Coordinates of C-alpha atoms and ligand atoms in Angstrom, one line a residue:
Chain A
M1 CA 99.1 134.1 99.6
D2 CA 96.6 135.0 96.5
R3 CA 93.0 135.9 97.6
G4 CA 91.7 134.3 94.7
I5 CA 93.4 130.9 95.7
L6 CA 92.3 131.0 99.2
V7 CA 88.4 132.2 98.0
K8 CA 89.2 128.6 95.7
D9 CA 90.4 126.7 98.6
F10 CA 87.6 127.6 100.8
M11 CA 84.6 126.8 98.3
Q12 CA 86.5 123.3 97.5
Q13 CA 86.5 122.5 101.1
I14 CA 82.7 123.6 101.3
K15 CA 82.0 121.1 98.5
R16 CA 84.1 118.4 100.5
A17 CA 81.9 119.3 103.3
L18 CA 78.7 118.8 101.5
A19 CA 80.1 115.4 100.1
I20 CA 80.5 114.3 103.8
A21 CA 77.1 115.1 104.7
K22 CA 75.4 113.4 101.9
K23 CA 77.6 110.2 102.9
D24 CA 76.7 110.5 106.5
I25 CA 73.0 110.6 105.5
Q26 CA 73.5 107.6 103.3
N27 CA 75.0 105.6 105.8
Y28 CA 73.5 106.8 108.9
Y29 CA 70.2 108.8 108.9
K30 CA 68.4 107.1 105.8
R31 CA 67.6 103.9 107.6
G32 CA 64.2 102.7 108.9
P33 CA 64.5 102.8 112.3
V34 CA 66.3 105.9 112.4
I35 CA 63.8 107.6 110.5
I36 CA 60.7 105.9 112.4
F37 CA 62.1 106.9 115.3
G38 CA 62.7 110.8 114.3
F39 CA 58.8 110.5 113.5
L40 CA 57.6 108.9 116.8
T41 CA 59.9 111.0 119.3
P42 CA 58.0 114.3 118.9
L43 CA 54.8 112.3 119.2
F44 CA 55.6 110.8 122.2
L45 CA 57.1 114.1 123.5
L46 CA 53.4 115.3 122.7
M47 CA 51.6 112.7 124.6
S48 CA 53.7 112.8 127.8
F49 CA 53.0 116.5 127.7
L50 CA 49.3 116.3 127.3
I51 CA 48.4 113.4 129.9
G52 CA 46.8 115.2 132.7
R53 CA 46.8 118.7 131.4
E54 CA 45.2 121.1 129.9
L55 CA 47.1 123.4 127.6
E56 CA 46.4 125.9 124.9
P57 CA 47.8 124.5 121.6
S58 CA 49.4 128.0 120.9
M59 CA 51.5 127.1 124.5
L60 CA 52.2 123.3 123.3
I61 CA 53.2 123.9 120.0
P62 CA 56.4 126.0 120.8
S63 CA 57.4 123.6 123.4
L64 CA 57.0 121.0 120.7
F65 CA 58.9 122.6 118.4
G66 CA 61.6 123.1 120.5
M67 CA 62.0 119.4 121.5
T68 CA 61.5 118.3 118.4
V69 CA 64.3 120.1 116.3
F70 CA 66.5 120.0 119.7
F71 CA 66.6 116.1 120.0
S72 CA 66.6 115.2 116.4
A73 CA 69.4 117.5 115.5
T74 CA 71.3 116.0 118.3
S75 CA 70.2 112.3 118.2
I76 CA 72.8 110.9 115.3
G77 CA 75.0 113.2 115.2
P78 CA 77.4 112.3 118.3
A79 CA 77.7 108.8 117.3
V80 CA 79.5 109.3 113.6
F81 CA 82.6 110.2 114.9
P82 CA 83.3 107.3 117.4
W83 CA 81.4 105.2 115.0
E84 CA 83.9 106.0 111.7
T85 CA 86.9 105.9 114.3
R86 CA 86.0 102.1 115.1
T87 CA 85.3 101.4 111.5
K88 CA 88.7 103.2 110.6
T89 CA 86.9 105.2 107.8
L90 CA 87.8 108.0 109.7
E91 CA 91.3 107.6 108.7
R92 CA 90.6 106.8 105.0
V93 CA 88.7 110.6 105.0
L94 CA 91.8 112.2 106.7
S95 CA 94.0 110.9 104.2
T96 CA 92.2 113.0 101.6
P97 CA 92.6 116.8 101.4
I98 CA 90.0 117.7 103.3
T99 CA 90.3 119.5 106.4
L100 CA 89.4 118.7 109.7
W101 CA 86.9 121.7 109.9
A102 CA 85.3 120.3 106.7
I103 CA 84.8 117.2 108.1
L104 CA 83.1 118.6 111.0
L105 CA 81.1 120.9 109.1
G106 CA 79.8 118.0 107.1
D107 CA 78.5 116.6 110.2
V108 CA 77.0 119.2 111.0
F109 CA 75.2 119.8 107.8
A110 CA 73.9 116.1 107.9
S111 CA 72.6 116.5 111.4
F112 CA 70.9 119.9 110.6
T113 CA 69.3 118.2 107.5
F114 CA 67.6 115.5 110.3
G115 CA 66.6 118.4 112.4
I116 CA 65.0 120.5 109.8
V117 CA 63.1 117.3 107.9
F118 CA 61.5 116.5 111.3
S119 CA 60.2 120.4 112.3
I120 CA 57.8 119.1 109.8
V121 CA 56.0 117.1 112.6
P122 CA 55.1 119.8 115.0
L123 CA 54.0 122.0 112.3
I124 CA 51.9 119.3 110.8
V125 CA 50.5 119.4 114.4
G126 CA 50.0 122.8 114.7
I127 CA 48.1 122.9 111.6
V128 CA 45.9 120.1 113.0
L129 CA 45.2 121.9 116.2
N130 CA 44.6 125.1 114.5
V131 CA 47.2 126.9 115.9
S132 CA 48.3 130.5 114.0
I133 CA 51.7 130.8 112.7
L134 CA 52.3 134.6 113.2
H135 CA 55.1 134.9 111.9
P136 CA 56.0 132.3 108.9
L137 CA 59.2 133.7 107.8
I138 CA 61.0 134.3 111.3
L139 CA 59.9 130.5 111.8
I140 CA 61.3 129.2 109.0
I141 CA 64.5 131.1 110.1
V142 CA 64.9 130.2 113.7
I143 CA 64.3 126.5 112.9
V144 CA 67.2 126.8 110.4
I145 CA 69.5 128.7 113.0
G146 CA 68.5 126.4 115.8
S147 CA 69.0 123.6 114.1
F148 CA 72.4 124.6 113.1
C149 CA 73.1 125.3 116.9
F150 CA 72.0 121.7 117.9
S151 CA 73.5 120.2 115.2
S152 CA 77.0 121.8 116.3
L153 CA 76.5 120.6 119.9
S154 CA 76.1 117.3 118.5
V155 CA 79.5 117.5 117.1
L156 CA 80.9 118.9 120.1
L157 CA 79.6 115.9 122.0
S158 CA 81.6 113.9 120.1
V159 CA 85.0 115.3 121.2
P160 CA 85.9 112.2 123.6
P161 CA 88.3 110.1 121.7
T162 CA 86.7 106.9 121.8
D163 CA 86.1 104.8 119.2
Q164 CA 82.8 103.2 121.3
P165 CA 79.5 104.9 119.7
H166 CA 77.5 104.2 123.1
Q167 CA 79.9 105.9 125.5
I168 CA 79.5 109.0 123.2
M169 CA 75.5 108.4 123.5
M170 CA 75.5 108.2 126.9
L171 CA 77.5 111.0 127.7
S172 CA 75.1 113.1 125.2
S173 CA 72.0 111.7 126.9
L174 CA 73.4 113.1 130.2
I175 CA 73.7 116.4 128.6
R176 CA 70.7 116.6 126.6
F177 CA 68.0 115.7 129.4
P178 CA 69.1 117.8 131.6
L179 CA 69.4 120.8 128.7
L180 CA 65.9 119.8 128.0
F181 CA 64.6 120.3 131.8
I182 CA 66.2 123.9 132.4
S183 CA 65.4 125.4 128.7
G184 CA 62.0 126.9 129.9
V185 CA 60.5 124.3 127.4
F186 CA 58.0 122.8 129.9
V187 CA 57.5 126.1 131.9
P188 CA 57.4 129.3 130.4
L189 CA 60.6 131.8 131.0
S190 CA 58.2 134.1 132.8
Q191 CA 57.0 132.0 135.4
L192 CA 60.2 130.6 136.2
S193 CA 62.1 131.7 139.7
D194 CA 65.0 134.1 138.8
F195 CA 67.5 131.4 139.8
S196 CA 65.6 128.8 137.2
R197 CA 65.7 131.6 134.8
F198 CA 69.5 132.6 135.0
V199 CA 70.4 128.7 134.7
S200 CA 68.1 128.7 131.7
Y201 CA 70.5 131.1 129.9
I202 CA 73.2 128.8 129.3
S203 CA 71.2 126.4 127.0
P204 CA 70.3 127.5 123.5
L205 CA 67.2 125.8 123.5
T206 CA 65.9 128.5 126.1
Y207 CA 66.2 131.2 123.1
F208 CA 65.1 128.7 120.6
T209 CA 61.8 128.2 122.6
D210 CA 61.1 132.1 123.6
I211 CA 61.1 132.6 120.0
S212 CA 58.6 129.7 119.3
R213 CA 56.2 131.4 121.8
W214 CA 56.5 134.5 120.3
I215 CA 55.8 132.7 116.6
T216 CA 52.4 131.8 118.0
T217 CA 51.3 133.7 120.9
G218 CA 52.9 137.0 119.6
V219 CA 54.5 137.1 123.3
S220 CA 58.1 136.3 124.2
F221 CA 59.9 136.8 127.5
L222 CA 63.4 138.4 126.0
P223 CA 63.1 140.3 122.7
V224 CA 62.9 138.6 119.5
W225 CA 66.3 140.0 118.3
V226 CA 68.3 139.5 121.4
D227 CA 67.0 135.9 121.0
V228 CA 68.0 135.4 117.5
L229 CA 71.4 137.2 118.1
V230 CA 72.3 134.8 120.8
L231 CA 71.4 131.8 119.4
C232 CA 73.7 132.7 116.4
L233 CA 76.4 133.5 118.8
F234 CA 75.8 130.0 120.1
C235 CA 76.2 128.5 116.6
V236 CA 79.6 130.1 116.2
A237 CA 80.8 129.1 119.6
L238 CA 79.8 125.7 119.3
L239 CA 81.1 124.9 116.3
G240 CA 84.2 127.1 117.1
L241 CA 84.8 124.9 120.3
A242 CA 83.8 121.9 118.2
I243 CA 86.6 122.3 115.7
I244 CA 89.4 123.5 118.4
L245 CA 88.8 120.5 120.9
H246 CA 88.4 118.3 118.2
G247 CA 92.1 119.3 116.7
K248 CA 92.9 118.6 120.0
T249 CA 92.0 114.7 119.7
I250 CA 91.8 113.5 116.7
Q251 CA 95.5 112.3 116.8
K252 CA 94.3 110.1 119.5
R253 CA 91.9 108.3 117.2
L254 CA 94.6 106.7 114.9
Chain B
M1 CA 111.7 119.2 89.3
S2 CA 113.8 117.4 91.6
E3 CA 114.5 113.8 91.1
V4 CA 113.3 112.9 94.6
A5 CA 109.5 111.9 95.5
I6 CA 110.0 111.6 99.6
K7 CA 112.8 113.0 101.8
V8 CA 112.8 112.0 105.5
S9 CA 114.9 113.6 107.9
N10 CA 115.6 112.7 111.6
L11 CA 111.6 111.6 112.1
K12 CA 111.0 110.9 115.8
K13 CA 107.2 109.7 117.3
R14 CA 106.8 108.7 120.4
F15 CA 103.8 107.1 122.0
E16 CA 103.3 107.5 126.1
K17 CA 105.8 104.6 126.6
I18 CA 107.1 103.6 123.1
Q19 CA 109.1 105.2 120.9
A20 CA 107.4 103.8 117.6
V21 CA 109.9 106.0 115.3
N22 CA 113.1 106.7 116.3
D23 CA 115.5 109.3 114.1
I24 CA 114.8 107.6 110.5
S25 CA 116.2 109.7 107.3
F26 CA 115.8 108.4 103.8
Q27 CA 114.8 109.5 100.5
V28 CA 113.0 107.9 97.8
K29 CA 113.6 108.6 94.0
K30 CA 111.2 109.6 91.4
G31 CA 109.6 106.2 89.8
E32 CA 111.0 103.9 92.4
F33 CA 109.2 101.0 94.0
F34 CA 110.4 101.4 97.8
G35 CA 109.6 98.9 100.3
F36 CA 109.3 99.3 103.9
L37 CA 110.1 96.1 105.4
G38 CA 109.9 94.9 109.5
P39 CA 107.9 92.7 111.9
N40 CA 104.7 93.4 113.4
G41 CA 105.4 96.4 115.5
A42 CA 108.4 98.0 114.2
G43 CA 106.8 101.5 113.4
K44 CA 105.8 101.0 109.7
T45 CA 102.5 102.1 110.2
T46 CA 103.0 105.0 112.1
T47 CA 106.0 105.8 109.6
I48 CA 103.5 106.1 106.9
R49 CA 101.3 107.9 108.8
I50 CA 103.3 110.8 109.3
L51 CA 104.3 110.6 105.8
T52 CA 100.8 111.0 104.6
G53 CA 100.2 114.0 106.9
I54 CA 97.8 112.2 109.0
L55 CA 99.8 112.0 112.2
K56 CA 102.0 114.7 113.8
P57 CA 105.7 113.6 114.4
N58 CA 107.4 114.8 117.8
S59 CA 110.4 116.4 115.2
G60 CA 111.7 115.8 111.8
D61 CA 110.6 116.7 108.7
V62 CA 108.9 115.4 105.8
N63 CA 109.0 116.8 102.1
V64 CA 107.1 114.8 99.3
T65 CA 107.2 116.0 95.6
D66 CA 108.9 119.4 97.3
I67 CA 106.0 119.9 99.4
N68 CA 106.2 119.9 103.3
V69 CA 104.0 117.5 104.7
L70 CA 103.9 118.9 108.1
K71 CA 103.6 122.7 106.8
Q72 CA 100.8 121.8 104.1
P73 CA 99.1 118.4 104.3
S74 CA 96.1 119.0 102.5
K75 CA 98.4 120.3 99.8
A76 CA 100.7 117.4 99.7
K77 CA 97.9 114.7 100.3
E78 CA 96.4 115.7 96.5
K79 CA 99.1 114.2 95.2
M80 CA 99.4 111.2 97.2
G81 CA 97.1 108.2 96.7
I82 CA 97.0 106.1 100.1
V83 CA 95.5 102.7 101.3
P84 CA 95.8 102.4 105.1
E85 CA 96.5 99.2 106.6
I86 CA 93.2 98.4 108.3
S87 CA 91.1 101.3 106.6
N88 CA 87.6 100.4 105.4
V89 CA 85.1 101.5 102.6
Y90 CA 81.5 102.4 103.7
M91 CA 79.8 99.4 104.4
D92 CA 76.4 100.6 103.3
M93 CA 77.5 102.4 100.0
S94 CA 78.0 100.8 96.8
A95 CA 81.5 100.3 95.3
W96 CA 80.2 103.0 93.0
D97 CA 79.3 105.7 95.5
N98 CA 82.3 104.7 97.6
L99 CA 84.6 105.7 94.6
M100 CA 81.9 108.8 93.7
F101 CA 82.7 110.0 97.3
M102 CA 86.4 109.6 97.1
G103 CA 86.4 111.8 93.7
K104 CA 84.5 114.8 95.5
M105 CA 87.0 114.7 98.5
Y106 CA 89.6 115.3 96.1
A107 CA 87.6 117.8 94.3
L108 CA 87.4 116.1 90.8
P109 CA 84.5 117.4 88.6
K110 CA 81.8 115.1 87.8
E111 CA 82.9 113.7 84.4
Q112 CA 86.3 113.0 85.3
R113 CA 85.0 110.9 88.4
I114 CA 82.7 108.9 86.2
E115 CA 85.5 108.3 83.6
R116 CA 87.8 107.5 86.2
A117 CA 86.1 105.5 88.3
T118 CA 85.0 103.3 85.6
K119 CA 88.2 102.8 84.4
L120 CA 89.6 101.8 87.7
L121 CA 86.7 99.4 88.5
K122 CA 87.2 97.5 85.3
R123 CA 90.9 97.3 85.9
F124 CA 90.1 95.6 89.3
E125 CA 88.0 93.3 88.1
L126 CA 85.1 95.0 90.3
Y127 CA 83.0 96.8 87.5
G128 CA 80.4 93.9 87.1
R129 CA 79.6 94.6 91.0
R130 CA 79.8 98.1 91.1
N131 CA 76.2 98.7 92.5
D132 CA 76.7 96.0 95.3
L133 CA 77.0 97.6 98.9
A134 CA 80.6 97.0 100.0
K135 CA 79.4 95.0 102.7
K136 CA 78.5 92.4 100.5
F137 CA 82.3 92.4 99.1
S138 CA 85.0 89.9 100.2
K139 CA 88.2 90.9 102.0
G140 CA 90.2 90.9 98.9
M141 CA 87.2 92.8 97.1
K142 CA 87.2 95.5 99.4
K143 CA 90.8 95.6 99.5
R144 CA 91.0 96.2 95.8
L145 CA 88.0 99.0 95.8
L146 CA 90.3 100.8 98.1
I147 CA 93.2 100.8 96.2
C148 CA 90.6 102.1 93.4
M149 CA 89.7 104.8 95.7
A150 CA 93.4 105.4 96.5
L151 CA 94.0 105.7 92.6
L152 CA 91.1 108.0 91.6
N153 CA 93.4 111.3 92.2
R154 CA 96.0 110.2 89.5
P155 CA 98.7 110.7 92.6
E156 CA 102.0 111.0 92.0
I157 CA 103.2 108.7 95.1
L158 CA 101.2 105.5 96.4
F159 CA 101.4 104.7 99.6
L160 CA 100.1 101.1 100.3
D161 CA 100.2 99.5 103.9
E162 CA 100.4 96.2 103.7
P163 CA 98.0 95.9 100.8
T164 CA 98.2 92.0 100.6
S165 CA 98.4 90.6 104.0
G166 CA 95.5 88.4 104.9
L167 CA 94.2 88.1 101.4
D168 CA 93.2 85.3 99.1
V169 CA 95.8 84.4 96.6
E170 CA 93.9 85.7 93.5
S171 CA 93.4 89.1 95.3
Q172 CA 97.3 89.2 96.0
R173 CA 97.9 88.4 92.6
I174 CA 95.9 91.1 90.9
I175 CA 97.0 93.6 93.6
R176 CA 100.8 93.1 93.1
Q177 CA 100.4 92.7 89.3
I178 CA 98.5 96.3 89.0
I179 CA 100.7 98.1 91.5
R180 CA 103.7 96.9 89.7
K181 CA 102.1 98.3 86.2
Y182 CA 101.4 101.5 87.8
N183 CA 104.9 101.8 89.0
E184 CA 105.9 101.2 85.1
D185 CA 103.9 103.8 84.5
G186 CA 105.8 106.2 86.5
I187 CA 104.2 106.3 89.7
T188 CA 106.1 106.0 93.0
V189 CA 105.2 103.5 95.0
F190 CA 106.2 103.2 98.9
L191 CA 104.9 99.7 100.0
T192 CA 105.1 98.3 103.6
T193 CA 105.2 95.1 104.0
H194 CA 106.2 92.0 106.4
N195 CA 106.3 89.8 103.7
L196 CA 110.0 89.1 102.3
E197 CA 108.9 87.4 98.9
E198 CA 106.5 90.3 98.1
A199 CA 109.5 92.9 98.9
N200 CA 112.0 90.8 96.9
R201 CA 110.0 90.4 94.1
L202 CA 108.5 93.9 93.7
C203 CA 110.8 96.6 95.0
D204 CA 113.7 98.4 93.5
R205 CA 115.3 99.2 97.2
V206 CA 113.9 97.9 100.8
A207 CA 114.6 99.4 104.1
I208 CA 114.3 96.7 107.0
I209 CA 113.0 98.7 109.9
N210 CA 112.8 97.3 113.3
N211 CA 111.9 98.9 117.0
G212 CA 111.7 102.5 115.1
K213 CA 115.1 102.3 113.4
I214 CA 115.8 102.0 109.8
L215 CA 119.0 98.9 110.0
E216 CA 119.5 98.7 106.5
I217 CA 118.7 100.2 103.2
D218 CA 119.8 98.9 99.9
T219 CA 118.3 97.1 96.5
P220 CA 117.5 93.4 97.7
E221 CA 120.1 92.1 95.2
T222 CA 122.8 94.2 97.2
L223 CA 121.5 93.2 100.5
K224 CA 121.8 89.7 100.2
L225 CA 125.3 89.8 98.9
K226 CA 126.2 92.1 101.8
S227 CA 125.6 89.0 104.1
K228 CA 128.0 87.1 102.8
K229 CA 128.4 85.5 106.0
I230 CA 125.2 83.6 105.7
Q231 CA 125.9 82.0 102.3
S232 CA 125.8 78.2 103.0
I233 CA 126.3 74.7 101.3
D234 CA 123.8 72.0 101.7
V235 CA 125.4 68.2 101.4
K236 CA 124.2 65.1 102.0
F237 CA 126.5 62.0 102.4
D238 CA 125.9 58.2 101.7
K239 CA 127.3 57.6 105.5
V240 CA 126.9 58.7 109.0
V241 CA 128.9 61.9 109.4
E242 CA 129.5 63.7 112.7
L243 CA 128.9 67.1 112.8
N244 CA 131.7 68.2 115.1
A245 CA 134.4 66.0 112.9
L246 CA 133.0 67.6 109.7
K247 CA 133.3 71.3 111.2
S248 CA 137.1 70.6 112.2
E249 CA 137.9 68.9 108.8
L250 CA 136.6 71.8 106.8
S251 CA 137.7 74.6 109.4
I252 CA 134.3 76.1 109.2
K253 CA 132.5 77.8 112.3
S254 CA 129.2 77.2 111.7
A255 CA 127.3 74.6 110.6
K256 CA 123.9 72.5 111.5
K257 CA 122.0 69.3 110.4
V258 CA 118.9 70.4 108.4
G259 CA 116.8 67.1 108.5
D260 CA 119.4 64.5 106.8
L261 CA 121.7 66.9 105.2
F262 CA 124.2 69.4 106.7
R263 CA 124.2 73.0 106.3
L264 CA 127.5 74.6 106.1
Y265 CA 127.8 78.3 106.3
T266 CA 130.7 80.2 104.8
N267 CA 131.5 83.4 103.7
D268 CA 133.4 82.1 100.7
Q269 CA 131.5 79.1 98.9
H270 CA 134.1 78.8 96.5
T271 CA 137.0 77.5 98.8
L272 CA 134.6 75.4 100.8
F273 CA 133.4 73.6 97.8
C274 CA 136.9 72.9 96.8
K275 CA 137.7 71.7 100.6
L276 CA 134.3 69.4 100.6
V277 CA 135.4 67.8 97.6
D278 CA 139.0 66.8 99.1
Y279 CA 137.2 65.7 102.4
V280 CA 134.9 63.4 100.6
R281 CA 137.5 61.8 98.1
E282 CA 140.0 61.4 101.5
Q283 CA 137.3 60.2 103.4
D284 CA 135.7 58.0 100.7
L285 CA 132.4 59.2 101.0
R286 CA 129.4 59.9 98.0
L287 CA 128.0 63.3 97.7
L288 CA 124.3 62.0 97.1
S289 CA 123.4 66.1 96.9
V290 CA 125.1 69.4 96.9
K291 CA 123.3 72.6 96.8
M292 CA 125.0 76.0 96.8
L293 CA 122.6 78.8 98.7
V294 CA 122.8 82.1 98.2
P295 CA 121.1 83.9 101.3
S296 CA 117.2 85.0 100.5
L297 CA 116.0 88.1 102.1
E298 CA 114.5 86.7 104.4
D299 CA 117.7 85.2 106.0
V300 CA 119.4 89.1 105.5
F301 CA 116.6 90.2 107.5
V302 CA 116.5 87.6 110.4
Q303 CA 120.1 88.4 110.6
V304 CA 119.9 92.3 110.6
I305 CA 117.0 91.6 113.4
K306 CA 119.4 89.5 115.3
K307 CA 122.1 92.0 115.2
Q308 CA 120.3 94.7 116.4
K309 CA 119.0 92.6 119.4
M310 CA 122.3 91.5 120.4
G311 CA 123.3 95.3 120.2
A312 CA 120.7 96.2 122.6
K313 CA 121.9 93.8 125.0
Ligands
ADP401 N1 98.0 105.3 118.6 C1 99.1 104.2 119.2 N2 98.9 104.5 120.7 C2 99.8 103.8 121.3 N3 101.0 103.2 120.6 C3 100.9 102.9 119.2 C4 100.1 103.6 118.5 N4 100.3 103.5 117.2 C5 101.1 102.6 117.2 N5 101.7 102.1 118.4 C6 102.9 101.6 118.9 O1 104.2 101.7 117.9 C7 104.9 100.8 117.9 C8 104.7 100.7 116.4 O2 103.7 100.4 115.8 P1 103.4 100.2 113.8 O3 103.6 101.5 113.3 O4 101.5 100.1 113.8 O5 104.0 98.8 113.4 P2 103.9 98.3 112.3 O6 103.0 99.1 111.5 O7 105.2 98.2 111.8 O8 103.2 96.8 112.7 C9 104.0 99.5 118.1 O9 104.6 99.4 119.3 C10 102.4 100.0 118.5 O10 101.9 99.4 119.5
MG402 MG1 101.5 98.3 110.6

């Protein structure tokens, strides 16, 4: 086929994905309770962190960054597919010329936006606690990549073809919390046992937190370029896997 | 350009235990108003989902306006407008935003989205409520909005899956009237329904489907004529007449009492009527009422479905 046509088709699908993202935000994210919860979650995490401990703010903020972006970017995303299966809006969308990958990418975009917006909370906390941001540009880049990566995970979590959002939310909690604990968020990688560290490498959050520590303290466990590279690979792998697996289950949703 | 809008060959679809669509083939001509008639569970929705590229069949082929739906679903969908059976609009968006969203799905430029949405909302008597959230709409209004969404891309073929079932009379009327208007303007319409009256009034041709098989496919009038067997005459006499005596006197096989009148079945109304007149004279009866009944589409439908059941046994 003509390359011009292919590019045009691709761009049209991207535009459709953006429309899906806008629709998601309008329907699922732009709600009072969701937003309030989005703001409160990192603050609660912060408090539970601080109770009974003396922590350097420069060690605290990276953890808070990791948890906040991870939790906000995976909070609503998994529920969108089961919800739309249930309300049958999914069938409505599928009957238009949008491709499945563009629908999923749109869901990722919405989740991604949510993750980015709430990364402001740890940023503000950091400023209040007078934590110095050594590499502001890298911070922005890592928030973007990390948020995209966790959003892809959230879309991957909605693969089982159920129309019950609460089932997926349960599954999602079963995966998110263990991931949080193995990711060197509470204890830096350098202080983990060899086994724990080995396990931590399966979680994308590990790399995100490692970079965040470098941004506030100048010290990271892995070379920063390795962290960034692995995060990027996770983005591709998670989104790719989500597209392939949704492709297999989508027919069961009708 | 061919004159065929939809071409379906040997379509089969199986869900675990159920053969939902069992080897169906048919064609719909450009500009035709085509009805897909069948009881619940017949396979109508499954068929329409396959034709619109949403569901993959186990085997068979579908072409819509020369585009192979199975190979190029996105391209085919650009030519279609689809009103799914139990689909929904986005409840937390206004009617207007729902339409704008749909316009983006069809990659329409902004001016076109606005212009077409305005026209459609006016035509479907929803313009005054365009900024209300869809969740405030009645069932009929939601359905009308769904049809607007399906028409936004100026489709060549409009697929409607039971568009009027369960709606208030006013919404039904508006929907039927507008769909017919669109058909007159040249859009091919593929409509599924279990409402015989609707099929009879709207469709140029209907296919009767049951258990995933097409049993008959023709114009409503031809279908009625074809089933001559179930022509009948309703009569009412002034005196009591015994049903079996009547049957043997008139030498007819099938008759029944319906309230205070007799329904006499025949495949030749004229001859039966002449016999009836003779009979009345001989027996010195008075005819209180006589009515020649041509079969309705419903009679045809019931007969066709019954025949399939007998065949299955
Ligand atoms: N997703 C599905 N999974 C399993 N069975 C299905 C599914 N969709 C439809 N069926 C079955 O296929 C048959 C045809 O259904 P359908 O096409 O919805 O009929 P209709 O629209 O004519 O009422 C029914 O027996 C129905 O139970
Ligand atoms: Mg149906």
